[in-house]
Amino acid sequence: TTTASRARSCMLRFYKTGTADEARDEAKLRASLDAAGSRLSSLVQERCYMVELKPGTTLSTDDEARLCWLIAETFEPEKTSRQSFLKLSPGATLLEVGPRLTFSTAWCSNALSICAACGLGQVDRIEVSRRYLFSASPAVVPADVPRYAASLHDRMTEQVYPTPLDSFVSDAVAAPTRTIPLMAEGRAALERLSAELGLGFDEADLEYYTKLFVSELKRDPTDVECFDMAQSNSEHSRHWYFGGTIVIDGVPQKQTLFQMVKATLKGPKVVDNSII
């Protein structure tokens, strides 16, 4: 979907209160305020389900009722509404955090599949934000809000919404691809990039990639290539340690770590539905 078409789409909001994670978030906010020398006086929370429809589509009354039923997913339908449960008051701070706009969440993908199966193909994207209306003593000043927001969201995948969203359109611009001067600076350029982007290159990585580009490919890599190599050749992807030979006190072991783990799936006591 293009940015222009998304800008013309319709955004609906549904609000839910009394969710299971409210106690967890209250504890986080209270701890953050305590660390700053403030005391939490009051807190009301809600979740906002932001539903963006495909351009040119609408929901009938029955469609909207069906969507609200899906979002409520509870025996307490009164805790889900098209109207916010938060009532602004003097001295209170409203904080909202939710997914970054540059990508759809895995939760959104599942929700869209459910909507489509229920005849709600008009829904183009649906995400959930968390809204907190709180007051503290001494009163919270605007400059301190980012500190408290940091305790309530994951900055890698989420962001603060200064105002309620009316679209998922993002103004983020992709950074231009950079060429890393490995031919001119050698390994030092790769070490610097690894520290800058958190690539986690170890000694073997640095030696191998430096030799690969300088001696064999005879060209400089791009930052995109380096980032890809950091992911593709990571322990998470390749299992160098879990799949490698274990040597203890100079004696090679008969099994790798992976073989030890998989051995639990063998034997007379293992049944078809056994899991690790």
Short mmCIF file of C-alpha atoms in Angstrom, two decimals:
data_model
loop_
_atom_site.label_atom_id
_atom_site.label_comp_id
_atom_site.label_asym_id
_atom_site.label_seq_id
_atom_site.Cartn_x
_atom_site.Cartn_y
_atom_site.Cartn_z
CA THR A 1 0.00 0.00 0.00
CA THR A 2 1.44 3.39 -0.92
CA THR A 3 1.86 6.27 1.48
CA ALA A 4 -0.72 8.30 -0.43
CA SER A 5 -3.37 5.58 -0.24
CA ARG A 6 -2.68 5.00 3.46
CA ALA A 7 -3.15 8.72 4.09
CA ARG A 8 -6.71 8.43 2.71
CA SER A 9 -7.62 5.37 4.75
CA CYS A 10 -9.87 5.41 7.81
CA MET A 11 -8.62 4.88 11.37
CA LEU A 12 -10.97 3.50 14.03
CA ARG A 13 -10.18 3.22 17.75
CA PHE A 14 -11.41 0.78 20.35
CA TYR A 15 -10.42 1.03 24.01
CA LYS A 16 -10.08 -1.73 26.59
CA THR A 17 -9.38 -1.52 30.31
CA GLY A 18 -8.68 -4.09 33.01
CA THR A 19 -6.10 -6.11 31.04
CA ALA A 20 -3.86 -8.63 32.78
CA ASP A 21 -0.63 -6.68 32.33
CA GLU A 22 -1.78 -3.52 34.09
CA ALA A 23 -0.31 -4.59 37.44
CA ARG A 24 3.06 -5.20 35.79
CA ASP A 25 3.10 -1.76 34.17
CA GLU A 26 2.01 -0.07 37.39
CA ALA A 27 4.97 -1.63 39.20
CA LYS A 28 7.35 -0.41 36.47
CA LEU A 29 6.00 3.13 36.55
CA ARG A 30 6.02 3.22 40.35
CA ALA A 31 9.65 2.08 40.45
CA SER A 32 10.64 4.69 37.85
CA LEU A 33 8.93 7.46 39.82
CA ASP A 34 10.45 6.28 43.10
CA ALA A 35 13.93 6.40 41.56
CA ALA A 36 13.28 10.03 40.61
CA GLY A 37 12.08 10.95 44.09
CA SER A 38 8.37 11.05 43.22
CA ARG A 39 5.45 9.04 44.49
CA LEU A 40 2.69 7.66 42.27
CA SER A 41 -0.61 9.17 43.39
CA SER A 42 -3.01 7.75 40.82
CA LEU A 43 -2.92 5.67 37.66
CA VAL A 44 -5.57 4.63 35.14
CA GLN A 45 -4.62 2.45 32.19
CA GLU A 46 -6.20 1.33 28.95
CA ARG A 47 -5.25 -0.33 25.71
CA CYS A 48 -6.12 1.37 22.43
CA TYR A 49 -6.79 -0.85 19.41
CA MET A 50 -6.08 1.24 16.32
CA VAL A 51 -7.80 -0.20 13.27
CA GLU A 52 -6.93 1.12 9.82
CA LEU A 53 -9.29 0.24 6.98
CA LYS A 54 -8.33 -0.24 3.37
CA PRO A 55 -8.78 2.94 1.32
CA GLY A 56 -12.34 3.42 0.11
CA THR A 57 -13.85 0.85 2.48
CA THR A 58 -16.10 1.21 5.52
CA LEU A 59 -17.58 -1.04 8.19
CA SER A 60 -21.29 -1.61 8.46
CA THR A 61 -22.95 -1.55 11.88
CA ASP A 62 -22.81 -5.35 11.98
CA ASP A 63 -19.15 -5.37 10.89
CA GLU A 64 -18.21 -2.92 13.62
CA ALA A 65 -20.07 -4.95 16.23
CA ARG A 66 -18.24 -8.09 15.08
CA LEU A 67 -14.89 -6.32 15.26
CA CYS A 68 -15.65 -5.00 18.74
CA TRP A 69 -16.60 -8.55 19.80
CA LEU A 70 -13.23 -9.84 18.55
CA ILE A 71 -11.32 -7.13 20.40
CA ALA A 72 -13.27 -7.59 23.63
CA GLU A 73 -12.48 -11.36 23.75
CA THR A 74 -13.81 -11.49 27.30
CA PHE A 75 -16.82 -12.16 29.50
CA GLU A 76 -16.65 -8.46 30.48
CA PRO A 77 -17.71 -6.64 27.30
CA GLU A 78 -18.33 -3.47 29.28
CA LYS A 79 -14.56 -3.06 29.56
CA THR A 80 -14.27 -2.47 25.79
CA SER A 81 -15.60 0.73 24.21
CA ARG A 82 -15.26 3.11 21.28
CA GLN A 83 -14.73 5.87 23.87
CA SER A 84 -11.63 6.27 26.03
CA PHE A 85 -11.86 5.29 29.69
CA LEU A 86 -9.32 7.97 30.64
CA LYS A 87 -10.67 11.27 31.96
CA LEU A 88 -8.11 14.04 31.80
CA SER A 89 -7.76 16.17 34.92
CA PRO A 90 -5.50 19.09 35.93
CA GLY A 91 -2.03 17.95 36.96
CA ALA A 92 -2.34 14.51 35.36
CA THR A 93 0.05 13.23 32.68
CA LEU A 94 -1.14 11.22 29.69
CA LEU A 95 1.46 8.89 28.19
CA GLU A 96 0.89 6.62 25.19
CA VAL A 97 3.34 4.07 23.77
CA GLY A 98 2.91 1.59 20.94
CA PRO A 99 4.58 -0.19 18.02
CA ARG A 100 6.88 1.70 15.70
CA LEU A 101 5.09 2.81 12.56
CA THR A 102 7.69 1.52 10.10
CA PHE A 103 6.59 -2.12 10.29
CA SER A 104 3.55 -4.20 11.18
CA THR A 105 3.84 -6.37 14.27
CA ALA A 106 3.48 -10.15 14.38
CA TRP A 107 0.36 -9.59 16.49
CA CYS A 108 -1.07 -7.51 13.63
CA SER A 109 -0.47 -10.33 11.15
CA ASN A 110 -2.37 -12.79 13.32
CA ALA A 111 -5.17 -10.29 13.95
CA LEU A 112 -5.58 -9.64 10.22
CA SER A 113 -5.91 -13.37 9.56
CA ILE A 114 -8.62 -13.60 12.20
CA CYS A 115 -10.44 -10.56 10.81
CA ALA A 116 -10.35 -11.98 7.29
CA ALA A 117 -11.74 -15.31 8.53
CA CYS A 118 -14.59 -13.40 10.20
CA GLY A 119 -15.54 -11.50 7.06
CA LEU A 120 -13.71 -8.29 7.98
CA GLY A 121 -11.46 -8.04 4.94
CA GLN A 122 -11.73 -4.25 5.04
CA VAL A 123 -9.19 -4.16 7.91
CA ASP A 124 -5.76 -3.27 6.52
CA ARG A 125 -3.75 -2.98 9.75
CA ILE A 126 -4.48 -3.19 13.45
CA GLU A 127 -2.09 -2.38 16.29
CA VAL A 128 -2.36 -1.91 20.05
CA SER A 129 -1.00 0.97 22.10
CA ARG A 130 -0.86 1.33 25.89
CA ARG A 131 -2.18 4.53 27.47
CA TYR A 132 -1.37 5.69 30.99
CA LEU A 133 -3.03 8.58 32.82
CA PHE A 134 -1.14 9.22 36.04
CA SER A 135 -0.33 11.83 38.63
CA ALA A 136 2.51 11.94 41.12
CA SER A 137 3.80 13.94 44.06
CA PRO A 138 5.72 16.11 43.38
CA ALA A 139 3.94 16.73 40.08
CA VAL A 140 5.53 15.37 36.91
CA VAL A 141 7.16 17.99 34.68
CA PRO A 142 7.14 17.47 30.87
CA ALA A 143 10.94 17.19 30.73
CA ASP A 144 10.82 14.06 32.92
CA VAL A 145 8.18 12.19 30.89
CA PRO A 146 10.71 10.49 28.53
CA ARG A 147 12.42 8.96 31.58
CA TYR A 148 9.18 7.38 32.76
CA ALA A 149 8.21 6.34 29.23
CA ALA A 150 11.51 4.46 28.92
CA SER A 151 10.45 2.12 31.72
CA LEU A 152 7.19 1.25 29.97
CA HIS A 153 8.25 0.34 26.43
CA ASP A 154 10.92 -1.33 24.33
CA ARG A 155 12.62 1.42 22.34
CA MET A 156 13.78 -1.06 19.69
CA THR A 157 10.25 -2.02 18.60
CA GLU A 158 8.06 0.67 20.20
CA GLN A 159 7.82 4.43 20.44
CA VAL A 160 6.03 7.19 22.31
CA TYR A 161 2.99 8.70 20.60
CA PRO A 162 2.95 12.43 21.50
CA THR A 163 -0.60 12.66 20.12
CA PRO A 164 -3.15 9.97 19.16
CA LEU A 165 -2.43 8.47 15.74
CA ASP A 166 -4.73 9.22 12.83
CA SER A 167 -2.66 7.09 10.43
CA PHE A 168 0.15 4.54 10.42
CA VAL A 169 2.06 6.59 7.83
CA SER A 170 5.64 7.12 8.96
CA ASP A 171 7.91 10.00 8.01
CA ALA A 172 11.01 7.87 8.67
CA VAL A 173 13.55 7.91 5.84
CA ALA A 174 15.94 5.02 5.29
CA ALA A 175 19.59 5.96 5.84
CA PRO A 176 21.75 5.83 2.70
CA THR A 177 23.98 2.80 2.22
CA ARG A 178 27.57 3.41 3.31
CA THR A 179 30.77 1.87 1.99
CA ILE A 180 33.15 0.74 4.73
CA PRO A 181 36.80 1.66 3.90
CA LEU A 182 38.21 -1.78 4.58
CA MET A 183 40.70 -1.66 1.70
CA ALA A 184 42.23 1.58 2.98
CA GLU A 185 41.95 1.14 6.75
CA GLY A 186 41.93 -2.62 7.15
CA ARG A 187 40.42 -4.41 10.12
CA ALA A 188 40.12 -1.19 12.17
CA ALA A 189 37.26 -0.02 9.92
CA LEU A 190 35.35 -3.24 10.59
CA GLU A 191 35.95 -3.01 14.34
CA ARG A 192 34.61 0.55 14.34
CA LEU A 193 31.46 -0.44 12.42
CA SER A 194 30.85 -3.42 14.71
CA ALA A 195 30.97 -1.15 17.76
CA GLU A 196 28.77 1.48 16.09
CA LEU A 197 26.01 -0.91 14.96
CA GLY A 198 26.36 -3.50 17.71
CA LEU A 199 27.21 -6.26 15.22
CA GLY A 200 29.07 -8.32 17.82
CA PHE A 201 31.92 -9.41 15.54
CA ASP A 202 34.37 -11.54 17.52
CA GLU A 203 38.05 -12.14 16.76
CA ALA A 204 37.34 -14.89 14.23
CA ASP A 205 34.70 -12.78 12.46
CA LEU A 206 36.99 -9.78 12.14
CA GLU A 207 39.87 -11.83 10.77
CA TYR A 208 37.70 -13.78 8.33
CA TYR A 209 35.73 -10.83 6.91
CA THR A 210 38.83 -8.67 6.60
CA LYS A 211 40.59 -11.41 4.62
CA LEU A 212 37.46 -12.10 2.55
CA PHE A 213 37.04 -8.55 1.28
CA VAL A 214 40.67 -7.35 1.20
CA SER A 215 42.41 -10.45 -0.16
CA GLU A 216 39.72 -12.34 -2.07
CA LEU A 217 36.95 -9.97 -3.18
CA LYS A 218 39.34 -7.01 -3.29
CA ARG A 219 36.65 -4.42 -2.57
CA ASP A 220 35.03 -2.55 0.28
CA PRO A 221 31.85 -3.96 1.83
CA THR A 222 28.73 -1.89 2.49
CA ASP A 223 27.22 -1.46 5.94
CA VAL A 224 24.20 -3.47 4.69
CA GLU A 225 26.43 -6.42 3.81
CA CYS A 226 28.13 -6.28 7.19
CA PHE A 227 24.82 -6.16 9.02
CA ASP A 228 23.58 -9.13 7.00
CA MET A 229 26.72 -11.13 7.76
CA ALA A 230 26.37 -10.36 11.46
CA GLN A 231 22.88 -11.87 11.47
CA SER A 232 23.38 -14.75 9.02
CA ASN A 233 26.59 -16.00 10.63
CA SER A 234 25.57 -15.40 14.23
CA GLU A 235 25.39 -18.14 16.84
CA HIS A 236 21.61 -17.83 16.67
CA SER A 237 21.64 -18.75 12.96
CA ARG A 238 24.66 -21.01 12.59
CA HIS A 239 25.05 -22.56 16.07
CA TRP A 240 28.84 -22.56 15.90
CA TYR A 241 29.19 -23.39 19.57
CA PHE A 242 26.20 -25.71 19.93
CA GLY A 243 27.21 -27.63 16.82
CA GLY A 244 30.96 -27.52 17.33
CA THR A 245 33.24 -30.14 18.86
CA ILE A 246 33.58 -29.84 22.63
CA VAL A 247 37.08 -30.29 24.07
CA ILE A 248 37.34 -30.65 27.86
CA ASP A 249 40.83 -30.79 29.39
CA GLY A 250 42.22 -31.63 25.97
CA VAL A 251 39.81 -34.50 25.39
CA PRO A 252 37.30 -34.19 22.49
CA GLN A 253 33.81 -35.17 23.59
CA LYS A 254 31.70 -37.66 21.67
CA GLN A 255 28.67 -35.40 21.43
CA THR A 256 28.09 -31.76 20.55
CA LEU A 257 25.74 -29.70 22.70
CA PHE A 258 23.03 -30.07 20.06
CA GLN A 259 23.44 -33.84 20.01
CA MET A 260 23.09 -33.90 23.79
CA VAL A 261 19.85 -31.94 23.59
CA LYS A 262 18.44 -34.05 20.75
CA ALA A 263 19.34 -37.24 22.60
CA THR A 264 16.38 -36.59 24.88
CA LEU A 265 14.13 -37.41 21.92
CA LYS A 266 15.52 -40.94 21.65
CA GLY A 267 14.87 -43.99 23.76
CA PRO A 268 12.03 -46.32 24.73
CA LYS A 269 10.31 -43.75 26.98
CA VAL A 270 9.93 -41.16 24.24
CA VAL A 271 6.43 -40.85 22.76
CA ASP A 272 5.35 -39.13 19.56
CA ASN A 273 4.33 -35.88 21.22
CA SER A 274 7.49 -35.43 23.29
CA ILE A 275 8.99 -31.96 23.23
CA ILE A 276 12.15 -30.39 24.55
#
